[in-house]
Coordinates of C-alpha atoms (C1' of nucleotides) in Angstrom, one line a residue:
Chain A
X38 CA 33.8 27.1 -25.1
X39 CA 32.5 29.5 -22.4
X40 CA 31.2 26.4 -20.2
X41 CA 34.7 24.6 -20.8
X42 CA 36.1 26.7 -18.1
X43 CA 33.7 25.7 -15.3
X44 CA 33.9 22.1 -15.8
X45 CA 34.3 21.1 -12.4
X46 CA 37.0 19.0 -10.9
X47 CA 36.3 16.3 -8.0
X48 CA 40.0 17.2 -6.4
X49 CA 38.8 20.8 -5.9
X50 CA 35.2 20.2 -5.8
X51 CA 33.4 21.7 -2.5
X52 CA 30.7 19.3 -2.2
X53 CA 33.0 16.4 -2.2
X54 CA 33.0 16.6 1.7
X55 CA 29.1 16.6 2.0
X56 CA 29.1 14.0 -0.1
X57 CA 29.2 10.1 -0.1
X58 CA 32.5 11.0 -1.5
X59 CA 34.4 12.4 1.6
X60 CA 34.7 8.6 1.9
X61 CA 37.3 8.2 -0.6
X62 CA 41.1 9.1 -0.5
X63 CA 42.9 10.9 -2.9
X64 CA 44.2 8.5 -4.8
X65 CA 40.2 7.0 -5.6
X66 CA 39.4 10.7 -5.6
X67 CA 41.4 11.0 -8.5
X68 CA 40.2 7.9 -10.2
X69 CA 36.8 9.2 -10.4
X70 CA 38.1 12.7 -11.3
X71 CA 39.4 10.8 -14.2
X72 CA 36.7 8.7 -15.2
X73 CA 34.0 11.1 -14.5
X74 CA 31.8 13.2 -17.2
X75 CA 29.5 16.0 -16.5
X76 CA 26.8 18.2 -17.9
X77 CA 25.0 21.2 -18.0
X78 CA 21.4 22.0 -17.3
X79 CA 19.1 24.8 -17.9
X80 CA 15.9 25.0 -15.8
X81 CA 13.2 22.3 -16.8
X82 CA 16.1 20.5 -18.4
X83 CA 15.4 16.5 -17.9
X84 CA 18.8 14.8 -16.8
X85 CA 17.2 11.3 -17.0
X86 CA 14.3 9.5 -17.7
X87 CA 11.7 7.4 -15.2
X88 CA 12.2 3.7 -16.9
X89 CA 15.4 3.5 -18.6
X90 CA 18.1 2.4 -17.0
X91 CA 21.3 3.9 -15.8
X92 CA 24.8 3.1 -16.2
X93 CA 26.2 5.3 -13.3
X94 CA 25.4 7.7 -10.7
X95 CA 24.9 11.9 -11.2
X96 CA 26.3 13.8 -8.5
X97 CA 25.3 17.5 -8.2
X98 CA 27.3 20.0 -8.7
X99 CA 25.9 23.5 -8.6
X100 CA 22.2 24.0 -9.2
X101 CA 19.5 21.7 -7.7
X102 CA 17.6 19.1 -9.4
X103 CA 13.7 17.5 -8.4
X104 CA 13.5 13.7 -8.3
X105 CA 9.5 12.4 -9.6
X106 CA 7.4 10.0 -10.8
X107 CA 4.6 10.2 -13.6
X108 CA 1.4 8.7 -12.0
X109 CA -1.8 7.0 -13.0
X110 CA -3.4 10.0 -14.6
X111 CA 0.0 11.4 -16.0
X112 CA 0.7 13.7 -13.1
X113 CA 3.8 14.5 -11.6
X114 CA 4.5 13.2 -8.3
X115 CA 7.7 15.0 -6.8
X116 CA 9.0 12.2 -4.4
X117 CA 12.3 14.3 -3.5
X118 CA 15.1 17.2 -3.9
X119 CA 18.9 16.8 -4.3
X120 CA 21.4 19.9 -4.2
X121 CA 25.1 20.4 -4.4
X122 CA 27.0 17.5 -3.2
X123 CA 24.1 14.8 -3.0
X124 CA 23.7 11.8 -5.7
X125 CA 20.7 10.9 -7.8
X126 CA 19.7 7.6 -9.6
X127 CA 21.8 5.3 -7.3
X128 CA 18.6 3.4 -6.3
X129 CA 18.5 2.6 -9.9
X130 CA 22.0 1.4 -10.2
X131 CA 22.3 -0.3 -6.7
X132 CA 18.8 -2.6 -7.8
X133 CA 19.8 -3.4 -11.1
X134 CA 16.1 -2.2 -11.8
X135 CA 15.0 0.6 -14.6
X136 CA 15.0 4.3 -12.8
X137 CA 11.9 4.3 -10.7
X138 CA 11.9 8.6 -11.0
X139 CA 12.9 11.3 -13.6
X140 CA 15.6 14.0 -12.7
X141 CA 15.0 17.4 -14.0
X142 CA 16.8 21.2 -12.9
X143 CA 15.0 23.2 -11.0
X144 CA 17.6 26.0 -12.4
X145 CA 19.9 27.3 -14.9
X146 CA 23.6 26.0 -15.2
X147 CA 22.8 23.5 -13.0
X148 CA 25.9 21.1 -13.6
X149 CA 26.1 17.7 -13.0
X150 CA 29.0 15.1 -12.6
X151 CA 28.1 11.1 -14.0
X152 CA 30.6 8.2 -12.7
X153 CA 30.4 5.6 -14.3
X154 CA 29.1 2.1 -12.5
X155 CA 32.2 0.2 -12.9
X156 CA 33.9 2.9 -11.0
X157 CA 31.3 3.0 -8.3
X158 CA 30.7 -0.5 -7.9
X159 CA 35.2 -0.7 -7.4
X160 CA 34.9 1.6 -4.9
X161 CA 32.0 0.0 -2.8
X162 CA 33.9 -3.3 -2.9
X163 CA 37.5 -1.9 -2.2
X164 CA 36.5 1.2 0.7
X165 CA 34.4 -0.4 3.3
X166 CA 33.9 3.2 4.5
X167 CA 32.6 4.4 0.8
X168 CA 30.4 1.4 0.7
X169 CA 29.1 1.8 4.5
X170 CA 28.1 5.6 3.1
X171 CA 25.6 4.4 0.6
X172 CA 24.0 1.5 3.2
X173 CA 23.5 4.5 5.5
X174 CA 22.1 6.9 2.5
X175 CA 19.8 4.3 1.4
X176 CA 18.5 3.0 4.7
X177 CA 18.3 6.8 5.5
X178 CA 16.3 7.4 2.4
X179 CA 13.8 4.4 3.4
X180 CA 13.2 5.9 6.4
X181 CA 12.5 9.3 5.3
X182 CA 10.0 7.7 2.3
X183 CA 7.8 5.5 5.6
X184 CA 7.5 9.3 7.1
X185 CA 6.5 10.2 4.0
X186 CA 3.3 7.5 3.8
X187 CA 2.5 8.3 7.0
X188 CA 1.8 11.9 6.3
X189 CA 0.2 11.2 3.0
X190 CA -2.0 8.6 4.2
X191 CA -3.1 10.3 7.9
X192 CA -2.4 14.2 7.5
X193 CA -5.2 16.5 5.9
X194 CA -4.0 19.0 2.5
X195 CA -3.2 21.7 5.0
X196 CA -1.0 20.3 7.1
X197 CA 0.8 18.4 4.3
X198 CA 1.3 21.8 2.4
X199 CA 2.8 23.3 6.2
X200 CA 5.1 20.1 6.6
X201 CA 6.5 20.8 3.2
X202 CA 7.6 23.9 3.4
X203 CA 9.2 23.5 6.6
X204 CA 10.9 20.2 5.0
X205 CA 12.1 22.8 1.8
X206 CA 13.5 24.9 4.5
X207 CA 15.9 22.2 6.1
X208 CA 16.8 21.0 2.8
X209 CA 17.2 23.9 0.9
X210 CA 17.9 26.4 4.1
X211 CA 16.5 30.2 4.1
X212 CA 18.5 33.1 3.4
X213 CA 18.6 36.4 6.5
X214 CA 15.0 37.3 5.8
X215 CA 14.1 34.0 6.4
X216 CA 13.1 33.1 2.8
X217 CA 13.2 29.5 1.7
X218 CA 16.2 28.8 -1.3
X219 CA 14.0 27.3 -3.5
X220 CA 11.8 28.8 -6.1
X221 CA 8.7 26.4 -6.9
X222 CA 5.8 26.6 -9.1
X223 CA 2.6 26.1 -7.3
X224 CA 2.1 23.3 -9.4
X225 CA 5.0 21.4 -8.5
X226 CA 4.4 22.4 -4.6
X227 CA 1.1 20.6 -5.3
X228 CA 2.9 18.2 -7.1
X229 CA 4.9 17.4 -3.6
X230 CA 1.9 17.6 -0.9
X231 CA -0.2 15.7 -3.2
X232 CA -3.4 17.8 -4.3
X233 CA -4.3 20.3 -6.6
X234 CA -2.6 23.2 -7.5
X235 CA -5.4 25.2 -6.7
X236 CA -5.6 24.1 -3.1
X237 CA -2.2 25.1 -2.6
X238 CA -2.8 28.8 -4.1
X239 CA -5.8 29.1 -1.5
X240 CA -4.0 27.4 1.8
X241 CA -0.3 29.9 0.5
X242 CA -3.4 32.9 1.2
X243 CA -4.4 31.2 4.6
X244 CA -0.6 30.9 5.8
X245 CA -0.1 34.4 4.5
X246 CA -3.6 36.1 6.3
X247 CA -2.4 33.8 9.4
X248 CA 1.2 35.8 9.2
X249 CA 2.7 32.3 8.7
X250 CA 4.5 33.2 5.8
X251 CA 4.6 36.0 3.2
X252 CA 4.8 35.4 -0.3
X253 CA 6.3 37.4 -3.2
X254 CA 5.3 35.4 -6.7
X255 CA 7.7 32.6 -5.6
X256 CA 9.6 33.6 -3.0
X257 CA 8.2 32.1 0.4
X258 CA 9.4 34.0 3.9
X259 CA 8.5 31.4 7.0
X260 CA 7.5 34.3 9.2
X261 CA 6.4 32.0 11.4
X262 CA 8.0 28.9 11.8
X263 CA 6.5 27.6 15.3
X264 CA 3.2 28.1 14.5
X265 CA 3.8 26.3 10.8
X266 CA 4.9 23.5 13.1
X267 CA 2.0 23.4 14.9
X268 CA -0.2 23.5 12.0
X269 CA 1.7 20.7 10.3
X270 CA 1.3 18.6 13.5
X271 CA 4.7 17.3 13.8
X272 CA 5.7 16.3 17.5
X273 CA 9.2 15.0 16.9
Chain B
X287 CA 10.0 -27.0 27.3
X288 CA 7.7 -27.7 24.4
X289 CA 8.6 -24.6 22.3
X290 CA 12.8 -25.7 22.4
X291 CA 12.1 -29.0 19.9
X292 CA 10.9 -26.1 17.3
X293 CA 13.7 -24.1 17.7
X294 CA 15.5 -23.3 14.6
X295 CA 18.9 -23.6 13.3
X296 CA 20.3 -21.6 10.4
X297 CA 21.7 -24.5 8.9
X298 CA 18.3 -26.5 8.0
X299 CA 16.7 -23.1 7.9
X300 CA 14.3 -24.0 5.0
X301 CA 14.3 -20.2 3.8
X302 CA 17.6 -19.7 4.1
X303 CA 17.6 -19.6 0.2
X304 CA 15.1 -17.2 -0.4
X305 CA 16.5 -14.5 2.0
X306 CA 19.7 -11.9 2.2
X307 CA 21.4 -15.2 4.1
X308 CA 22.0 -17.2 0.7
X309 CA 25.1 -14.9 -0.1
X310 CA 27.3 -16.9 3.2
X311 CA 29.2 -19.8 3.6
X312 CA 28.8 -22.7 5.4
X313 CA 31.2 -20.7 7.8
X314 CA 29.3 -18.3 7.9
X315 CA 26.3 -19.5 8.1
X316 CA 27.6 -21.5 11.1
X317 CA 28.6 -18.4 12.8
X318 CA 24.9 -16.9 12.5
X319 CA 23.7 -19.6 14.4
X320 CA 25.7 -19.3 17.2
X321 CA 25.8 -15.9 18.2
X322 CA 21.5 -16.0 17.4
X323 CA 18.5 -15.6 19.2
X324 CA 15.3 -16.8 18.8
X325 CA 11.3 -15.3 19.6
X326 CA 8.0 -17.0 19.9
X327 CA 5.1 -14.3 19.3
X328 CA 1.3 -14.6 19.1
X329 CA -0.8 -12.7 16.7
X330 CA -0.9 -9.1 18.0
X331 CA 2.6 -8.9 20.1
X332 CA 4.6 -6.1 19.3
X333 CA 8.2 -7.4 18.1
X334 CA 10.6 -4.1 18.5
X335 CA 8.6 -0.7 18.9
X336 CA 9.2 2.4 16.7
X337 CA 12.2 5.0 18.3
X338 CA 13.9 2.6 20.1
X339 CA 17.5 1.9 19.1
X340 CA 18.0 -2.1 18.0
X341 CA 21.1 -3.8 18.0
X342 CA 20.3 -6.6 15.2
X343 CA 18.3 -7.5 12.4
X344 CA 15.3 -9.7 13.0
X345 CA 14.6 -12.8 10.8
X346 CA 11.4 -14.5 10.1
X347 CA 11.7 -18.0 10.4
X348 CA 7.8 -18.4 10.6
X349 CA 4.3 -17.0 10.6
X350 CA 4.1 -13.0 9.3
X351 CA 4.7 -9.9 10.4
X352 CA 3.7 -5.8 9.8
X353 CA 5.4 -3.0 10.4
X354 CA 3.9 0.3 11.0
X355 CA 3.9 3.9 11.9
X356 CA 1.9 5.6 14.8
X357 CA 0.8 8.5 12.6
X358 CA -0.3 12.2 13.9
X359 CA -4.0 11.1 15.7
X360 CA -2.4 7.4 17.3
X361 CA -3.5 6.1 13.7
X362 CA -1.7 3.3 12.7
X363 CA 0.0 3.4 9.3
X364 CA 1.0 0.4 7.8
X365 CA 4.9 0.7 5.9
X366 CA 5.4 -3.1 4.8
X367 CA 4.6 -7.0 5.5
X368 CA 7.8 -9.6 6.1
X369 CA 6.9 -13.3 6.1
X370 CA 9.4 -16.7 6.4
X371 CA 13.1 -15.5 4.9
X372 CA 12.4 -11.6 5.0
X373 CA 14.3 -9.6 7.6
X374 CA 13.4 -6.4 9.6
X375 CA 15.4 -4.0 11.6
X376 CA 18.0 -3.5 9.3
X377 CA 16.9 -0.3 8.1
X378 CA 17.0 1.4 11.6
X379 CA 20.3 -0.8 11.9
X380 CA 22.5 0.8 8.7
X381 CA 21.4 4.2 9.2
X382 CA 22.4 3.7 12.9
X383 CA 19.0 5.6 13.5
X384 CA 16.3 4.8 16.3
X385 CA 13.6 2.4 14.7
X386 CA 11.4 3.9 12.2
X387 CA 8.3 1.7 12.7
X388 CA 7.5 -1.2 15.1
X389 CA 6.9 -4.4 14.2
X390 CA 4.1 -6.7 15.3
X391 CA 3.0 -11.0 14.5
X392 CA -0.2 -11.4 12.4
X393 CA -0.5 -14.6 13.3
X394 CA 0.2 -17.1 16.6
X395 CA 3.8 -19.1 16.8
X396 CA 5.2 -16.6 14.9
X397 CA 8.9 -17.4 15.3
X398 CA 11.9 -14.3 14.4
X399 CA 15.8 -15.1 14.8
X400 CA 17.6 -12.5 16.2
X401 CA 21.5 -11.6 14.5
X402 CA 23.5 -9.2 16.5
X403 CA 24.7 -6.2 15.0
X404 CA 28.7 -7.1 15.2
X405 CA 27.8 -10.4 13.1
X406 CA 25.7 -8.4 10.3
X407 CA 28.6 -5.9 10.1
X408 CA 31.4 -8.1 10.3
X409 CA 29.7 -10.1 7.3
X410 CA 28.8 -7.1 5.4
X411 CA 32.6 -6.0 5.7
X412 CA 34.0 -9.7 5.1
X413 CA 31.2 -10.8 2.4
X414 CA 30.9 -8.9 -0.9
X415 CA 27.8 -10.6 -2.1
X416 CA 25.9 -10.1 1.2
X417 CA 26.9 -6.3 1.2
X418 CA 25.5 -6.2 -2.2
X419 CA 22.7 -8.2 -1.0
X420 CA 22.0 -5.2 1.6
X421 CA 22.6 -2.9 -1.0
X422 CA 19.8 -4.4 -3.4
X423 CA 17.0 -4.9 -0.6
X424 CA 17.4 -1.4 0.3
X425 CA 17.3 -0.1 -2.8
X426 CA 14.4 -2.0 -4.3
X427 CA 12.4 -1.2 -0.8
X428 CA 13.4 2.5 -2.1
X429 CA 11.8 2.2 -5.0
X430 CA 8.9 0.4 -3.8
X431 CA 7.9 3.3 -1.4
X432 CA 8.2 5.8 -3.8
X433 CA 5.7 3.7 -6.2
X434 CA 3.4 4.0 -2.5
X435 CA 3.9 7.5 -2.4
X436 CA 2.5 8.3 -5.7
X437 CA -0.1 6.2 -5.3
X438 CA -1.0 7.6 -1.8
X439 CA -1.1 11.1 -3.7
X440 CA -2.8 10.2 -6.5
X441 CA -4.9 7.8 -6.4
X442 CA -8.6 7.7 -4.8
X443 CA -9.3 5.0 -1.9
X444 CA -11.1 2.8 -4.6
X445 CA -8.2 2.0 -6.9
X446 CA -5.1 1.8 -3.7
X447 CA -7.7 -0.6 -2.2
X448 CA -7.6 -2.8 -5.1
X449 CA -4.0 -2.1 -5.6
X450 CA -3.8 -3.3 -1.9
X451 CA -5.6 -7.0 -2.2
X452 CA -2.9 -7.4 -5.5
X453 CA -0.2 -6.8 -3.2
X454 CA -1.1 -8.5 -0.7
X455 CA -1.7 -11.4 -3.3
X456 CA 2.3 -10.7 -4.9
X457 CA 3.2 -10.7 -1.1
X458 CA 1.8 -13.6 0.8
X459 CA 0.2 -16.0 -2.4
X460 CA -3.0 -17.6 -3.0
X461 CA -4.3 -21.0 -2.6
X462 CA -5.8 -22.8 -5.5
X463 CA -8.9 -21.4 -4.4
X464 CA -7.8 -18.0 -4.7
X465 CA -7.8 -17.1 -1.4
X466 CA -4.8 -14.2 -0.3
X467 CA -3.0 -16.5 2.3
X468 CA -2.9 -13.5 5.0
X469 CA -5.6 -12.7 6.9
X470 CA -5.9 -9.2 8.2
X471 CA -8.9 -7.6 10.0
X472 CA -10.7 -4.2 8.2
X473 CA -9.2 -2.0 10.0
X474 CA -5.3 -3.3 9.1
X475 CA -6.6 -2.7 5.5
X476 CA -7.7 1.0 6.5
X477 CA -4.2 1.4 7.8
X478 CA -2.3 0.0 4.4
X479 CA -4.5 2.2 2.2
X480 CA -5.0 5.0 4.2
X481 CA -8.7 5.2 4.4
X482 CA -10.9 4.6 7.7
X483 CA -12.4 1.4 8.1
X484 CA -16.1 2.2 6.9
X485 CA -14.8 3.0 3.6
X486 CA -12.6 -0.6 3.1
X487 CA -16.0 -2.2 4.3
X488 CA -18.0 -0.6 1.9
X489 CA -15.9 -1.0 -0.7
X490 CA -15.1 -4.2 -0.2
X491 CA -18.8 -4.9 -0.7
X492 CA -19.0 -3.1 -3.6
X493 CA -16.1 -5.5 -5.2
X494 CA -17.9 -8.2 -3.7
X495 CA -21.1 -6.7 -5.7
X496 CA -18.9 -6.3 -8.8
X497 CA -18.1 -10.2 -8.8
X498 CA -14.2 -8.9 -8.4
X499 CA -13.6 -10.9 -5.3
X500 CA -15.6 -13.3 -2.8
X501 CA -15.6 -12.2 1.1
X502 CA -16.0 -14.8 4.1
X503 CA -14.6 -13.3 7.2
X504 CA -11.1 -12.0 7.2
X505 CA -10.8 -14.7 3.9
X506 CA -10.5 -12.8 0.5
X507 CA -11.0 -14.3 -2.6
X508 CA -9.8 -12.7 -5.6
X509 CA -12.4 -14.1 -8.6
X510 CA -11.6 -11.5 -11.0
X511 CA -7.8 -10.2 -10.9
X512 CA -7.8 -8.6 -14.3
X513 CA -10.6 -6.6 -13.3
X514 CA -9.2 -5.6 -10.5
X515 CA -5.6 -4.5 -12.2
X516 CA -8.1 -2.1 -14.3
X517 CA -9.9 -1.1 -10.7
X518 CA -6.4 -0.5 -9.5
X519 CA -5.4 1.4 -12.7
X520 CA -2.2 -0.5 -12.7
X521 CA -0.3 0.1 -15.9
X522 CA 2.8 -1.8 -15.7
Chain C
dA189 C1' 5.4 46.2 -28.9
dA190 C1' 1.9 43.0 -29.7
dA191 C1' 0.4 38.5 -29.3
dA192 C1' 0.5 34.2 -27.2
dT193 C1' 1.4 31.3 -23.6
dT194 C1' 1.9 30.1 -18.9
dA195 C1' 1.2 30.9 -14.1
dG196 C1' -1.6 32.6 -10.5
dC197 C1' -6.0 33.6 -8.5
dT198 C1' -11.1 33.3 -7.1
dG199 C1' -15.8 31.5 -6.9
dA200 C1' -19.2 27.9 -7.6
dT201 C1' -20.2 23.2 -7.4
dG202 C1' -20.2 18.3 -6.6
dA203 C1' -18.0 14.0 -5.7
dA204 C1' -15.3 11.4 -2.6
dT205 C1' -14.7 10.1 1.6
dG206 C1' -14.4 10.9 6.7
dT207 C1' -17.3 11.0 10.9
dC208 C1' -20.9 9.8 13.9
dA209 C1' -24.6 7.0 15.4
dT210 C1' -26.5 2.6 15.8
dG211 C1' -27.3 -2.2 15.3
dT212 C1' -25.6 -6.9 14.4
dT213 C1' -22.5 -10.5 14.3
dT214 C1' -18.4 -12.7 15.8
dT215 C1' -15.0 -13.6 19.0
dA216 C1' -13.0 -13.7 23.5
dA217 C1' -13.4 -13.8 28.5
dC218 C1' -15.3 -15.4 32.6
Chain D
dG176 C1' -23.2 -21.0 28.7
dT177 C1' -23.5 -16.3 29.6
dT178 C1' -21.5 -11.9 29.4
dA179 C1' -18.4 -8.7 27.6
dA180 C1' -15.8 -6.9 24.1
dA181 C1' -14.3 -6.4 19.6
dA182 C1' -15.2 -6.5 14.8
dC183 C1' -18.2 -5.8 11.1
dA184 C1' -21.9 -3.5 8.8
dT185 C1' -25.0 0.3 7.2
dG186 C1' -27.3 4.8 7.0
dA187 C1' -27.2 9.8 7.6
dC188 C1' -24.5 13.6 7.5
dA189 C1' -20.6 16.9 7.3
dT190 C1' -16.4 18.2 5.4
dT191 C1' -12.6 18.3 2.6
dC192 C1' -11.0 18.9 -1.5
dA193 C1' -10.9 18.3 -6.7
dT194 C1' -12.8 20.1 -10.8
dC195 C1' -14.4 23.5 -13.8
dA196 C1' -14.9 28.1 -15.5
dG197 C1' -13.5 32.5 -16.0
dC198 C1' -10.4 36.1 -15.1
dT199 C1' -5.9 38.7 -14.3
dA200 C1' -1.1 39.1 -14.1
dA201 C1' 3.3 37.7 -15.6
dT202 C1' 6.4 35.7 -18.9
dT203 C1' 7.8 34.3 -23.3
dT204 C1' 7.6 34.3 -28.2
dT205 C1' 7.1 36.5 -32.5

DNA sequence: AAAATTAGCTGATGAATGTCATGTTTTAAC
DNA sequence: GTTAAAACATGACATTCATCAGCTAATTTT
């Protein structure tokens, strides 16, 4: 009963005002409290499954989590990141369609809150401001996913593999000595730029002879984050 | 004063029913019409341009329309088509961001209804089934780009190009003689797959070659579409 | 602690595809 | 109708990058 004690409450939860949720008052707050569930996840734990559908929403709580698809030649595709206080499989729920991605922990006692669709959909149709926070997350989203094609369909290995790690940095922030709060595999950093995890190993080395970064088995230090800028040939 | 006879009005709007506008009233509906605008283009002119701020969602009433990137070399990258009933802008719109791509006719007497920002709100507020209407097109757009991204990162030129002529076949129909009903030059397809324009021309001959399609001009006839669903490595 | 698995690394090689050069055809402009 | 411009086409070549093989280091399992 060790994890009973950490089972997190949405009155007291410190996300909620990052969240979609700082939308709601405390009276909705509450509802949600009540009809909510949540879970626990060690690393490489899957917390649902590309194809099937969903009944709900996950909100994270503590950990972070990796949004992907399985493509043509069963590869994973990592098509986005979600930490404390953002949602996953909404998209799903919002369309009506099967999940189009997989959710899986990128850490242990990662925890995760699930409300329940009927809950959700109340909420959209009684709190204008609740519902105007998922039009804005999803059209932010879209936008976001056309950058996205862009890069992938103009933008050489090398300055994806730049771009990415300065994206990791916004979303996952770095600590004083300018490390990036995400630990990745070099597989699944291929898995996000789009090549071969090999290709990544050798560009890391150029970064790292460059004085871009340093790395330490996982841990990534942008040294040098004007000239990873420049090498990833964003203007904006 | 020729153009004002083809003016349209919401109310006989033939593609009313096909389009996010099918969840109003006859109110409603009424109140659309007034407070819109209406545009004439011919093939090539640019519609709204990418970082600039819009203040309404564009309707197609006739003729088609793309919208695209300017990637990292000027390249243009091709995000999505709209034809008769689809609307555009309303990403840029919700998120209250600056345009995200810019949107130019394919094709001459291309004609786009213009609905002000206070009437899409005030409808989204007042109107349930519109909201949710917003909701779904967003959210299935969501999934749809991340089904691009994968492919874009995992697929060679040869299958997205084949995956490109059966999308542009879902998108815009065939006649009975197979023909896609769009007409775009090489270099547009370059810019949807992500390839430069020798490559779509020789690969194009090579289906031609392969008896998967028949090529006269910008007109593409797709003789074989099983074969190319296995060229495209399309599963689902 | 030893064995086994997984992750990280490096070099060699070849295929896919982008680039450049050039010519031809089609379309648009005058 | 002639000229100019754009689009299409093809060959030669260069480059990027994926693949394969083999090896070492780090984890995990037994």
């Amino acid at each position: 009963m060790k994890n009973q004690k950490e089972f997190p409450s949405c009155k007291t939860c410190g996300t909620k005002h990052l969240s979609v949720f700082c939308a709601l008052n405390n009276e909705q707050v509450e509802e949600i409290d009540n009809s909510k569930g949540c879970n626990f996840y060690n690393k490489g734990q899957v917390v649902f499954h590309e194809g099937n559908r969903t009944n709900g929403i996950y909100c994270i709580n503590k950990g972070k989590v990796k949004l992907f698809q399985i493509g043509a030649e069963g590869k994973e595709q990592i098509i986005r990141f979600a930490k404390p206080g953002d949602v996953v499989g909404y998209r799903a729920l919002l369309s009506e369609e099967p999940l189009s991605a997989s959710a899986a922990a990128l850490e242990d006692d990662t925890t995760i809150c699930f409300i329940p669709r009927d809950q959700i959909f109340s909420m959209i149709t009684q709190n204008p401001n609740f519902n105007f926070k998922f039009l804005k997350m999803l059209s932010h989203e879209l936008g976001e996913a056309a950058k996205i094609i862009t890069d992938l369909a103009q933008k050489p290995v090398r300055e994806r593999l730049a771009e990415t790690l300065l994206i990791l940095k916004d979303t996952f922030d770095m600590d004083e000595e300018k490390n990036i709060q995400v630990k990745l595999s070099r597989e699944e950093l291929a898995n996000i730029v789009g090549t071969a995890t090999e290709s990544v190993i050798r560009l890391l080395s150029e970064f790292k002879k460059d004085k871009l970064i340093a790395v330490e088995g996982r841990n990534i230090k942008l040294l040098n984050i004007p000239g990873l800028t420049r090498v990833a040939n964003v203007f904006e």
